[in-house]
CSV table of C-alpha atoms in Angstrom, one decimal:
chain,number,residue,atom,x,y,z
A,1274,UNK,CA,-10.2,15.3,24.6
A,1275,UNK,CA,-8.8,17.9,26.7
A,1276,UNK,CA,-8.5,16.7,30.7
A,1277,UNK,CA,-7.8,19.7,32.5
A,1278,UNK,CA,-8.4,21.9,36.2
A,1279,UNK,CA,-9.4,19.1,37.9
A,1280,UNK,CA,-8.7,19.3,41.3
A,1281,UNK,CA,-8.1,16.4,44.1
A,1282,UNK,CA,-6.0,18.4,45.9
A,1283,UNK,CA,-7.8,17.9,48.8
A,1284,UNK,CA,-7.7,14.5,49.3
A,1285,UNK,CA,-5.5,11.2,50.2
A,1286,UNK,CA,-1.7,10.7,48.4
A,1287,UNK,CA,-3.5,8.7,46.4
A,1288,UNK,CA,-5.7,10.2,44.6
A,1289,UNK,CA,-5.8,11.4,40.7
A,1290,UNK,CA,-6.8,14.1,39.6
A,1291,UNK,CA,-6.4,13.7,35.9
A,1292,UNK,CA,-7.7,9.9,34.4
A,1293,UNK,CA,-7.9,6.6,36.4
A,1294,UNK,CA,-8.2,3.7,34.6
A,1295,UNK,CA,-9.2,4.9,31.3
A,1296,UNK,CA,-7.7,4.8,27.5
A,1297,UNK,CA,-6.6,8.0,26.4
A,1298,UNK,CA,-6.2,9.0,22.5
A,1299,UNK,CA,-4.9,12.2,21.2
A,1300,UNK,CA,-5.8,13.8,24.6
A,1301,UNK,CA,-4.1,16.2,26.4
A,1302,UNK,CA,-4.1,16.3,30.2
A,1303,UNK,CA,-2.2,19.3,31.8
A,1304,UNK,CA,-3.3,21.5,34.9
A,1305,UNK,CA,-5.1,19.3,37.2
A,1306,UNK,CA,-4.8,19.7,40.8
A,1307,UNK,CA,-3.8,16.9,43.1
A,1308,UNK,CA,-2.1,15.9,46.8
A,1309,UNK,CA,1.4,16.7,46.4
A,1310,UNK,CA,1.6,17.9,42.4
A,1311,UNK,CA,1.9,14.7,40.8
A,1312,UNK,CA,-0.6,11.5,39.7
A,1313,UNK,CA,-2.6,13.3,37.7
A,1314,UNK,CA,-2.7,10.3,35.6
A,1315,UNK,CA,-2.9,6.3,37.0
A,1316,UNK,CA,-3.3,2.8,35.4
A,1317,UNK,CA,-3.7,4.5,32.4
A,1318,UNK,CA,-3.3,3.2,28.4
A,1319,UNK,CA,-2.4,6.8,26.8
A,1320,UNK,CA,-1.7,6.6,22.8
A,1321,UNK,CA,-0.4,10.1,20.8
A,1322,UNK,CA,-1.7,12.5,23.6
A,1323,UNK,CA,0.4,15.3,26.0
A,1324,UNK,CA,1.0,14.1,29.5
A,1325,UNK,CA,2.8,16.1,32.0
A,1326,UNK,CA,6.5,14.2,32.7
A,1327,UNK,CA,6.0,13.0,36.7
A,1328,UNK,CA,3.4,10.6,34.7
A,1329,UNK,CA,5.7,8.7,32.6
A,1330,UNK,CA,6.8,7.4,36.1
A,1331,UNK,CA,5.8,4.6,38.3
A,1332,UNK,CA,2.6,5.6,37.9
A,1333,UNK,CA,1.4,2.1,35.7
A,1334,UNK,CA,0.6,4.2,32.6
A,1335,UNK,CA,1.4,2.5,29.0
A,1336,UNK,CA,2.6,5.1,26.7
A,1337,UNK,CA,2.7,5.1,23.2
A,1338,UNK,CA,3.9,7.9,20.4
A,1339,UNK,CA,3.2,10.9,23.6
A,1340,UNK,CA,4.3,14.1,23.6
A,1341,UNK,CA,5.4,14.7,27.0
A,1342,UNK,CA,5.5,17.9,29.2
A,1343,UNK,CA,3.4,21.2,28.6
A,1344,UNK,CA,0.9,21.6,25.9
A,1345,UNK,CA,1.7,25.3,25.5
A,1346,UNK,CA,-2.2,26.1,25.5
A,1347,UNK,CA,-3.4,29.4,25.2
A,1348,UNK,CA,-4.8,30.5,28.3
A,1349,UNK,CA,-5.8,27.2,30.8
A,1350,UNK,CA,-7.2,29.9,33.6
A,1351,UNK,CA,-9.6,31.6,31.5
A,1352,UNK,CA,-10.4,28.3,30.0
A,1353,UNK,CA,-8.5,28.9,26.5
A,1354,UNK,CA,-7.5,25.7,25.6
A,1355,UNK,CA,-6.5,25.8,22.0
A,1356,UNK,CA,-3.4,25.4,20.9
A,1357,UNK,CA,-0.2,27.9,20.9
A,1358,UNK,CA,1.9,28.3,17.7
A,1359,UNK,CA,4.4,26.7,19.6
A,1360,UNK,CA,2.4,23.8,21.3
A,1361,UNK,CA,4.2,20.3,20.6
A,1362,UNK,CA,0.8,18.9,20.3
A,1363,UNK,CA,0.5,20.7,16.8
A,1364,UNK,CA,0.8,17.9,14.1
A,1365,UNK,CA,1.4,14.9,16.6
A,1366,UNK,CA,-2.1,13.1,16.9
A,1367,UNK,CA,-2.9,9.9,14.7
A,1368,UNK,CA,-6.1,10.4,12.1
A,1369,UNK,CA,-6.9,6.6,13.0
A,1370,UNK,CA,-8.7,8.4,16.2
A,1371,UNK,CA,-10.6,10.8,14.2
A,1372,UNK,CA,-14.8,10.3,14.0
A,1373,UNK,CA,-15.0,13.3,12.2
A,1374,UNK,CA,-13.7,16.3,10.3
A,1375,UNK,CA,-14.8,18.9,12.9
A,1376,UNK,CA,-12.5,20.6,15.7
A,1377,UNK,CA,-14.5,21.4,19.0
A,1378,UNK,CA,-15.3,25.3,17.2
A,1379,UNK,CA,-16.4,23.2,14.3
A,1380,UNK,CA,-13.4,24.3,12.1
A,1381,UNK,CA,-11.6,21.4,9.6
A,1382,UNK,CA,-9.3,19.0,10.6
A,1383,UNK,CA,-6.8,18.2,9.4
A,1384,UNK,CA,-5.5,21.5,8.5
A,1385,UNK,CA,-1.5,20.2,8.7
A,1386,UNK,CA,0.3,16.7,8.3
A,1387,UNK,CA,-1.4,14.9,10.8
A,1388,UNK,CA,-4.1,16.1,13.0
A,1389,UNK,CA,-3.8,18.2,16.2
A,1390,UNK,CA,-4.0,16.6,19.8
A,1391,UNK,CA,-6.4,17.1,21.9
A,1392,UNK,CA,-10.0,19.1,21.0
A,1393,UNK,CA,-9.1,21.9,18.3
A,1394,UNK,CA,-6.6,22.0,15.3
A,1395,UNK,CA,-4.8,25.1,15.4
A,1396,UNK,CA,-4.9,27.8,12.8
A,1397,UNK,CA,-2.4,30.3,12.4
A,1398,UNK,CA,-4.9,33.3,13.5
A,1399,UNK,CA,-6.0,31.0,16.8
A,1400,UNK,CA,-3.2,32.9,19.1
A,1401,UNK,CA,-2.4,36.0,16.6
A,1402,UNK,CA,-4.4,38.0,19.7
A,1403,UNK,CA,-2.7,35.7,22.8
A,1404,UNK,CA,0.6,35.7,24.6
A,1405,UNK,CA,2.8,33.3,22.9
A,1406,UNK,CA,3.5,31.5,26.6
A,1407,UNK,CA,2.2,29.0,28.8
A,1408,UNK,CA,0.8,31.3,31.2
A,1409,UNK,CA,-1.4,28.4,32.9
A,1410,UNK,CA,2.0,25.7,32.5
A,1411,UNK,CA,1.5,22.4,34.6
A,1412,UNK,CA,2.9,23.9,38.1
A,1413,UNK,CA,5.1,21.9,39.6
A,1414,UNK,CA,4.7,23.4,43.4
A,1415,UNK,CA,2.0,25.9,44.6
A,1416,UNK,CA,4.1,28.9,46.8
A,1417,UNK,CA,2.1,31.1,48.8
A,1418,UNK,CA,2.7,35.0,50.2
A,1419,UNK,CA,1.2,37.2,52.1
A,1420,UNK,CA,1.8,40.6,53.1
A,1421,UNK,CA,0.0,40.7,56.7
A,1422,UNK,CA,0.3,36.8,58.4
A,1423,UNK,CA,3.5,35.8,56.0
A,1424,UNK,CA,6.9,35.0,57.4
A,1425,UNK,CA,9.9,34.7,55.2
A,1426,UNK,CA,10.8,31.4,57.6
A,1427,UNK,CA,8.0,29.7,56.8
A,1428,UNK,CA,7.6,26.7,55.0
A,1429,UNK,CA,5.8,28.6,52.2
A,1430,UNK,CA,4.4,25.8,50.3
A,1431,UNK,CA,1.3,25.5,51.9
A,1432,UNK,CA,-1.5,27.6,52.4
A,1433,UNK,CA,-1.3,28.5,56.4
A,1434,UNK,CA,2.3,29.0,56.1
A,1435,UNK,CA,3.2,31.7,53.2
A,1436,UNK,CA,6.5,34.1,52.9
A,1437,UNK,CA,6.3,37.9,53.3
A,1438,UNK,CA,8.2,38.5,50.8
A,1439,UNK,CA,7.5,37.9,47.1
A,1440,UNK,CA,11.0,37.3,46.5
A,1441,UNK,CA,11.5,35.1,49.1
A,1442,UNK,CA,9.0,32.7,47.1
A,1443,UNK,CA,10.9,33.4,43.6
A,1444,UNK,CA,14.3,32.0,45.0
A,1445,UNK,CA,12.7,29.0,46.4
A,1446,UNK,CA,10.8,28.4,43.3
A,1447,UNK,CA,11.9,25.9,40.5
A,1448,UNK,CA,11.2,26.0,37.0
A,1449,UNK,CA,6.9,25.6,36.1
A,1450,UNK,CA,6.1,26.5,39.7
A,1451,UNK,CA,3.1,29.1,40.3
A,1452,UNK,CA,3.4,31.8,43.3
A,1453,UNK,CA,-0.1,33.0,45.0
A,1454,UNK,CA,0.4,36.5,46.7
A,1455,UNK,CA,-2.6,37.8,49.2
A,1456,UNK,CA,-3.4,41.7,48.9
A,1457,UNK,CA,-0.8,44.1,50.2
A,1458,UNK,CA,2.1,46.2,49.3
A,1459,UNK,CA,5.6,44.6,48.0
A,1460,UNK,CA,8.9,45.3,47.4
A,1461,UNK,CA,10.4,44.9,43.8
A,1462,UNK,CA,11.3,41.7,42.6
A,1463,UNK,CA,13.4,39.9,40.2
A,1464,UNK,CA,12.9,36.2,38.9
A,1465,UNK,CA,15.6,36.4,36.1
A,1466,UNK,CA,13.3,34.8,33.2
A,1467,UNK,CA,12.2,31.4,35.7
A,1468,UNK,CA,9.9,29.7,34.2
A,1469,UNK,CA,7.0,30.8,37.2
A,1470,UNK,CA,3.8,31.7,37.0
A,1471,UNK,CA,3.1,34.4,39.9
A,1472,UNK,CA,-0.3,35.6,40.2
A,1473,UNK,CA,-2.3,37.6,42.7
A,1474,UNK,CA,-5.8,36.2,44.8
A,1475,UNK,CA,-7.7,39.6,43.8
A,1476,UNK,CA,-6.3,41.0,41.2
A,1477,UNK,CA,-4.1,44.7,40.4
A,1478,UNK,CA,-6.4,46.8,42.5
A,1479,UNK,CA,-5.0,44.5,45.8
A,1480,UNK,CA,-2.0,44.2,45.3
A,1481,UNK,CA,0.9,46.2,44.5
A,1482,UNK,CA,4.7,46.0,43.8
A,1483,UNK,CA,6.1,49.5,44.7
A,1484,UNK,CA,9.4,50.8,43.7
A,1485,UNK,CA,9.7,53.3,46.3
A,1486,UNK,CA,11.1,56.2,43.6
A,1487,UNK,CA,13.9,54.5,43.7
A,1488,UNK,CA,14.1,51.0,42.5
A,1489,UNK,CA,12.2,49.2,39.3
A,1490,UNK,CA,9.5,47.4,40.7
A,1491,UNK,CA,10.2,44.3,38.2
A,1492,UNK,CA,13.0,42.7,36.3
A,1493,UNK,CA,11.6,39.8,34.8
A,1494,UNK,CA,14.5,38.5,32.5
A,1495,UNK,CA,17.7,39.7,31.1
A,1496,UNK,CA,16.8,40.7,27.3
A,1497,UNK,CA,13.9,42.4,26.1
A,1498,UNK,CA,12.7,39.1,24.4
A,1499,UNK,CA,12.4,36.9,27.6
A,1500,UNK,CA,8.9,36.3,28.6
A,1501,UNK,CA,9.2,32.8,30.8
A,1502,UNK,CA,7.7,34.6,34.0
A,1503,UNK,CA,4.0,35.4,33.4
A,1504,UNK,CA,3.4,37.7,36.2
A,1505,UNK,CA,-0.8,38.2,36.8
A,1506,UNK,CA,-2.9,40.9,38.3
A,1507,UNK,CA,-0.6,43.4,39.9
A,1508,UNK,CA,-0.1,47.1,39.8
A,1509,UNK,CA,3.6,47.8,39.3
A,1510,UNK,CA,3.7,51.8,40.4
A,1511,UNK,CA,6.6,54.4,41.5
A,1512,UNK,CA,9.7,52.2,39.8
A,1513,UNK,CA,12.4,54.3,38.8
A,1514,UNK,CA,15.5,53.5,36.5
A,1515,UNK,CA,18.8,55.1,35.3
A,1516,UNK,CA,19.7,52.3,33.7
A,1517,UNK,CA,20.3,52.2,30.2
A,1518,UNK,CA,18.3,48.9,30.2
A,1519,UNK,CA,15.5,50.7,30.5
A,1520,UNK,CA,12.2,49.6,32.0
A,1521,UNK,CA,11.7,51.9,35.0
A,1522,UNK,CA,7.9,49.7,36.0
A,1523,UNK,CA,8.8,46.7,34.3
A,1524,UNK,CA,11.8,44.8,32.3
A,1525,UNK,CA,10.9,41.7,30.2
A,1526,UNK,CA,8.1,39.2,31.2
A,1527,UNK,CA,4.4,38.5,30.7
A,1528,UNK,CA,2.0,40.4,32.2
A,1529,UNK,CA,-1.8,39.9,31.9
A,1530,UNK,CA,-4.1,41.8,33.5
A,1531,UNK,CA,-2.0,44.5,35.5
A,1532,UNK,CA,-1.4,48.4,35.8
A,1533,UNK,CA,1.7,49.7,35.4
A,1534,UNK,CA,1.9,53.7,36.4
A,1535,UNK,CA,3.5,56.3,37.6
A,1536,UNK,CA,6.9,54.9,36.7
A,1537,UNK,CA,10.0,56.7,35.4
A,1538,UNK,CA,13.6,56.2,33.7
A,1539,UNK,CA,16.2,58.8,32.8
A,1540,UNK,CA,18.1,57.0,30.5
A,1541,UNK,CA,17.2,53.7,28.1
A,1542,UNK,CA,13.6,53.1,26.7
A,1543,UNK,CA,10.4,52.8,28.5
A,1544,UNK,CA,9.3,54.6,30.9
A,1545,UNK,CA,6.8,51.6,32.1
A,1546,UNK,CA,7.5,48.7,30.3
A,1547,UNK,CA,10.3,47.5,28.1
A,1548,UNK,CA,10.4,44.3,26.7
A,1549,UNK,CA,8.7,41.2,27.3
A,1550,UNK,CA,4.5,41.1,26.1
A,1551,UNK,CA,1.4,42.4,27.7
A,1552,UNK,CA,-2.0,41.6,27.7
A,1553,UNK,CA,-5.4,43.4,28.9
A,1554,UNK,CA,-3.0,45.6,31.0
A,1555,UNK,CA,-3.1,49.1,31.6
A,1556,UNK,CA,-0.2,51.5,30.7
A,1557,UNK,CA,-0.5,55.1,32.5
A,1558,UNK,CA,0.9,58.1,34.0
A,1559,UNK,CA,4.5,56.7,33.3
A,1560,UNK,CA,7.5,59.5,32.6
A,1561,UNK,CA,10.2,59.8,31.0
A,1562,UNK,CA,12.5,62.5,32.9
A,1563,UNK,CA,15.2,64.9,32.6
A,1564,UNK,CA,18.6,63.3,31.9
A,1565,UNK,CA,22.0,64.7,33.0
A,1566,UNK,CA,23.3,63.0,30.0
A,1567,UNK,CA,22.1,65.5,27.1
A,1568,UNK,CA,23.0,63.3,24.2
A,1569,UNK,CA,20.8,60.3,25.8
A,1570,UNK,CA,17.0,60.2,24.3
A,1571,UNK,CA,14.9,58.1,26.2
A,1572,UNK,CA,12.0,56.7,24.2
A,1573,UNK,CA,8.6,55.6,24.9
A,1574,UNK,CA,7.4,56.9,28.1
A,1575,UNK,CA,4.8,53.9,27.9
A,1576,UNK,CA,6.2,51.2,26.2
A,1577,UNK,CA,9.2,49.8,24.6
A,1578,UNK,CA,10.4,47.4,22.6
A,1579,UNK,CA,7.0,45.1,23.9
A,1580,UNK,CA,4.0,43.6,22.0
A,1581,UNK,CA,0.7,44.9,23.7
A,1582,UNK,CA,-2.4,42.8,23.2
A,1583,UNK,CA,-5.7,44.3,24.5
A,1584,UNK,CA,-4.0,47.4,26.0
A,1585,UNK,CA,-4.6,50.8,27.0
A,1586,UNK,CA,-1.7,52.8,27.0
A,1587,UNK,CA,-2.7,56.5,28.2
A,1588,UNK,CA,-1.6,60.1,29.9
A,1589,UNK,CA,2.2,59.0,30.0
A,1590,UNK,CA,4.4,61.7,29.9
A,1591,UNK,CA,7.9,62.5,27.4
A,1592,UNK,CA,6.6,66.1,27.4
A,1593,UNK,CA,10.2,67.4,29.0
A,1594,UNK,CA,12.2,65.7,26.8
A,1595,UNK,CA,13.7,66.2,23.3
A,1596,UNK,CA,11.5,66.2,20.0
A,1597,UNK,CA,12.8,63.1,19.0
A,1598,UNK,CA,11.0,61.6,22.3
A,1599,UNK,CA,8.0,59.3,21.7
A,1600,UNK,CA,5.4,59.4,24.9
A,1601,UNK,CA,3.7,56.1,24.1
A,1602,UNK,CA,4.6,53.1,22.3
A,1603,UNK,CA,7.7,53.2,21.0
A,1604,UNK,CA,9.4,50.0,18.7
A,1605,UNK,CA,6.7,47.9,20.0
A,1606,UNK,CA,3.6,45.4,18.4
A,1607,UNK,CA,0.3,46.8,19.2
A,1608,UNK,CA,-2.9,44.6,18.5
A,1609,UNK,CA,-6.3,45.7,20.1
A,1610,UNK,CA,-4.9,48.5,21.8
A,1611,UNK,CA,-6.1,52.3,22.9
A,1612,UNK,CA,-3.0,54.6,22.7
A,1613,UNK,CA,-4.2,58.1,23.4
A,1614,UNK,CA,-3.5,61.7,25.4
A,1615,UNK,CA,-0.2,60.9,26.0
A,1616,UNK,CA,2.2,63.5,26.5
A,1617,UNK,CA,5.2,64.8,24.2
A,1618,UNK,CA,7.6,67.2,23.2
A,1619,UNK,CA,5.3,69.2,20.4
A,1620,UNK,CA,2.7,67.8,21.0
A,1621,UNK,CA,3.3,64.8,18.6
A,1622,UNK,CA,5.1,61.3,18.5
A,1623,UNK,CA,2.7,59.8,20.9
A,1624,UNK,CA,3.7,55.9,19.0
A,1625,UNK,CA,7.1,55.5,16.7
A,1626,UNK,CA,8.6,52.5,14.9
């Protein structure tokens, strides 16, 4: 089974969210909500399943052959719960559980040496069209920031008390911690590859991280390749860069579900985004500009160096640069995507390499 966004949240110290009193066998249980982010499991008998780590602890569960910590499923929000490529729980159940040969989408199982925990066997095309994160993870601590009533003095972790300042609740944060951010404006932020999940109440239309011209409005990690923040339903607009890393929205990360526009760089790659992967986000009206350094070629106006899933990547500009310019996607993985009436020198090289 798969025991997951259940909530007691609301309730005494002593509540579980998870399982009370029951047997668990090849489960996973990841996600659910309770009084103080921990017992999400109690007086539990748990054989070959996933468990989060604050429940191997004084919490009078018996564990046998678990995998413990995050399941790496693909998307626990939207209610995705198969497994990642990179999920621990691939290969680590015991077949002595098994009643039949079906997964939950009624596919085989076993497909690898042992069968899968929890309620589908993974099969290499399950996440070729998903982030390879965690963007759900099992938060450890629920931060909260808003705009209007917030007050970088607060207390921040609970609800009637939030920050101002995004960045406020990124430096308080620890690893596997999720950030909720009310509708407003914000300043540009930098999480330096944590581990966070930071996601907005109403999505990219509400709330916005603005560079100001002057400033990227992200910088998510510190290579191209990190992707531990999974940042969710922002728009990233106005970020500007000179730096040859690039990136003049957006450096590294996850995003899912956010607009990133009217961004610019003047040297490096990618005039929105470079690095890090996207997902069912929109990439528009980004620009590369004129460089005082001739013999620098900026590349990819749009994107760089990123894999876009589900993307729309439109009306960016490299039109003032050199021919060798590239106004879309440039060195990037593209799967279900829209690249189209994008800018560039010619009237060509909208996606390269």
């Amino acid at each position: 089974c798969v025991i997951v966004n259940n909530d007691a949240s609301s309730h005494h110290l002593l509540s579980v969210s998870g399982a009370y009193k029951s047997e668990l066998d090849n489960c996973i249980v990841a996600a659910n909500l309770c009084y103080g982010g921990y017992r999400q499991i109690y007086l539990c008998t748990i054989v070959n399943s996933c468990i989060p780590e604050a429940d191997t602890i004084e919490n009078g569960n018996t564990l046998t052959d678990c995998v413990i910590g995050s399941p790496m499923l693909v998307d626990v929000q939207r209610g995705d719960y198969r497994l990642l490529s990179s999920s621990p729980c691939i290969d680590a159940g015991s077949s002595s559980f098994l009643l039949g040969t079906e997964d939950f989408l009624g596919r085989s199982r076993v497909v690898g040496s042992a069968v899968d925990i929890g309620a589908y066997e993974w099969y290499a095309e399950s996440t070729r069209l998903s982030l390879d994160v965690d963007v759900a993870g099992i938060y450890g601590k629920t931060w909260y920031v808003d705009s209007v009533v917030g007050n970088d003095g607060n207390v921040g972790d609970v609800e009637i008390s939030p920050f101002r300042s995004i960045q406020k609740a990124i430096d308080v944060a620890t690893e596997g911690d999720k950030i909720v951010v009310g509708d407003g404006a914000y300043t540009p932020i930098s999480t330096g590859n944590k581990r966070l999940m930071i996601t907005s109440r109403n999505g990219a239309l509400s709330t916005i991280i603005d560079g100001g011209r002057t400033n990227r409005c992200a910088m998510l990690g510190i290579n191209v390749t990190d992707t531990n923040t999974v940042v969710r339903g922002f728009t990233f607009q106005n970020g500007s860069s000179e730096s040859t890393n690039g990136g003049g929205g957006v450096f590294a990360g996850s995003l899912v579900n956010c607009v990133i526009k009217n961004n610019r760089i003047g040297y490096g790659d990618g005039g929105g985004v470079r690095g890090g992967q996207l997902y069912q986000c929109i990439i528009e009206k980004n620009k590369l500009w004129h460089v005082r350094n001739e013999t620098a070629t900026p590349k990819g106006a749009g994107v760089a160096d990123a894999r876009c899933i589900n993307c729309v990547i439109v009306n960016n500009d490299a039109s003032s640069h050199h021919l060798l310019s590239v106004s879309g996607a440039y060195k990037s993985e593209l799967d279900n995507c829209i690249v189209a009436a994008n800018l560039c020198y010619g009237g060509y090289r909208q996606i390269y390499l």
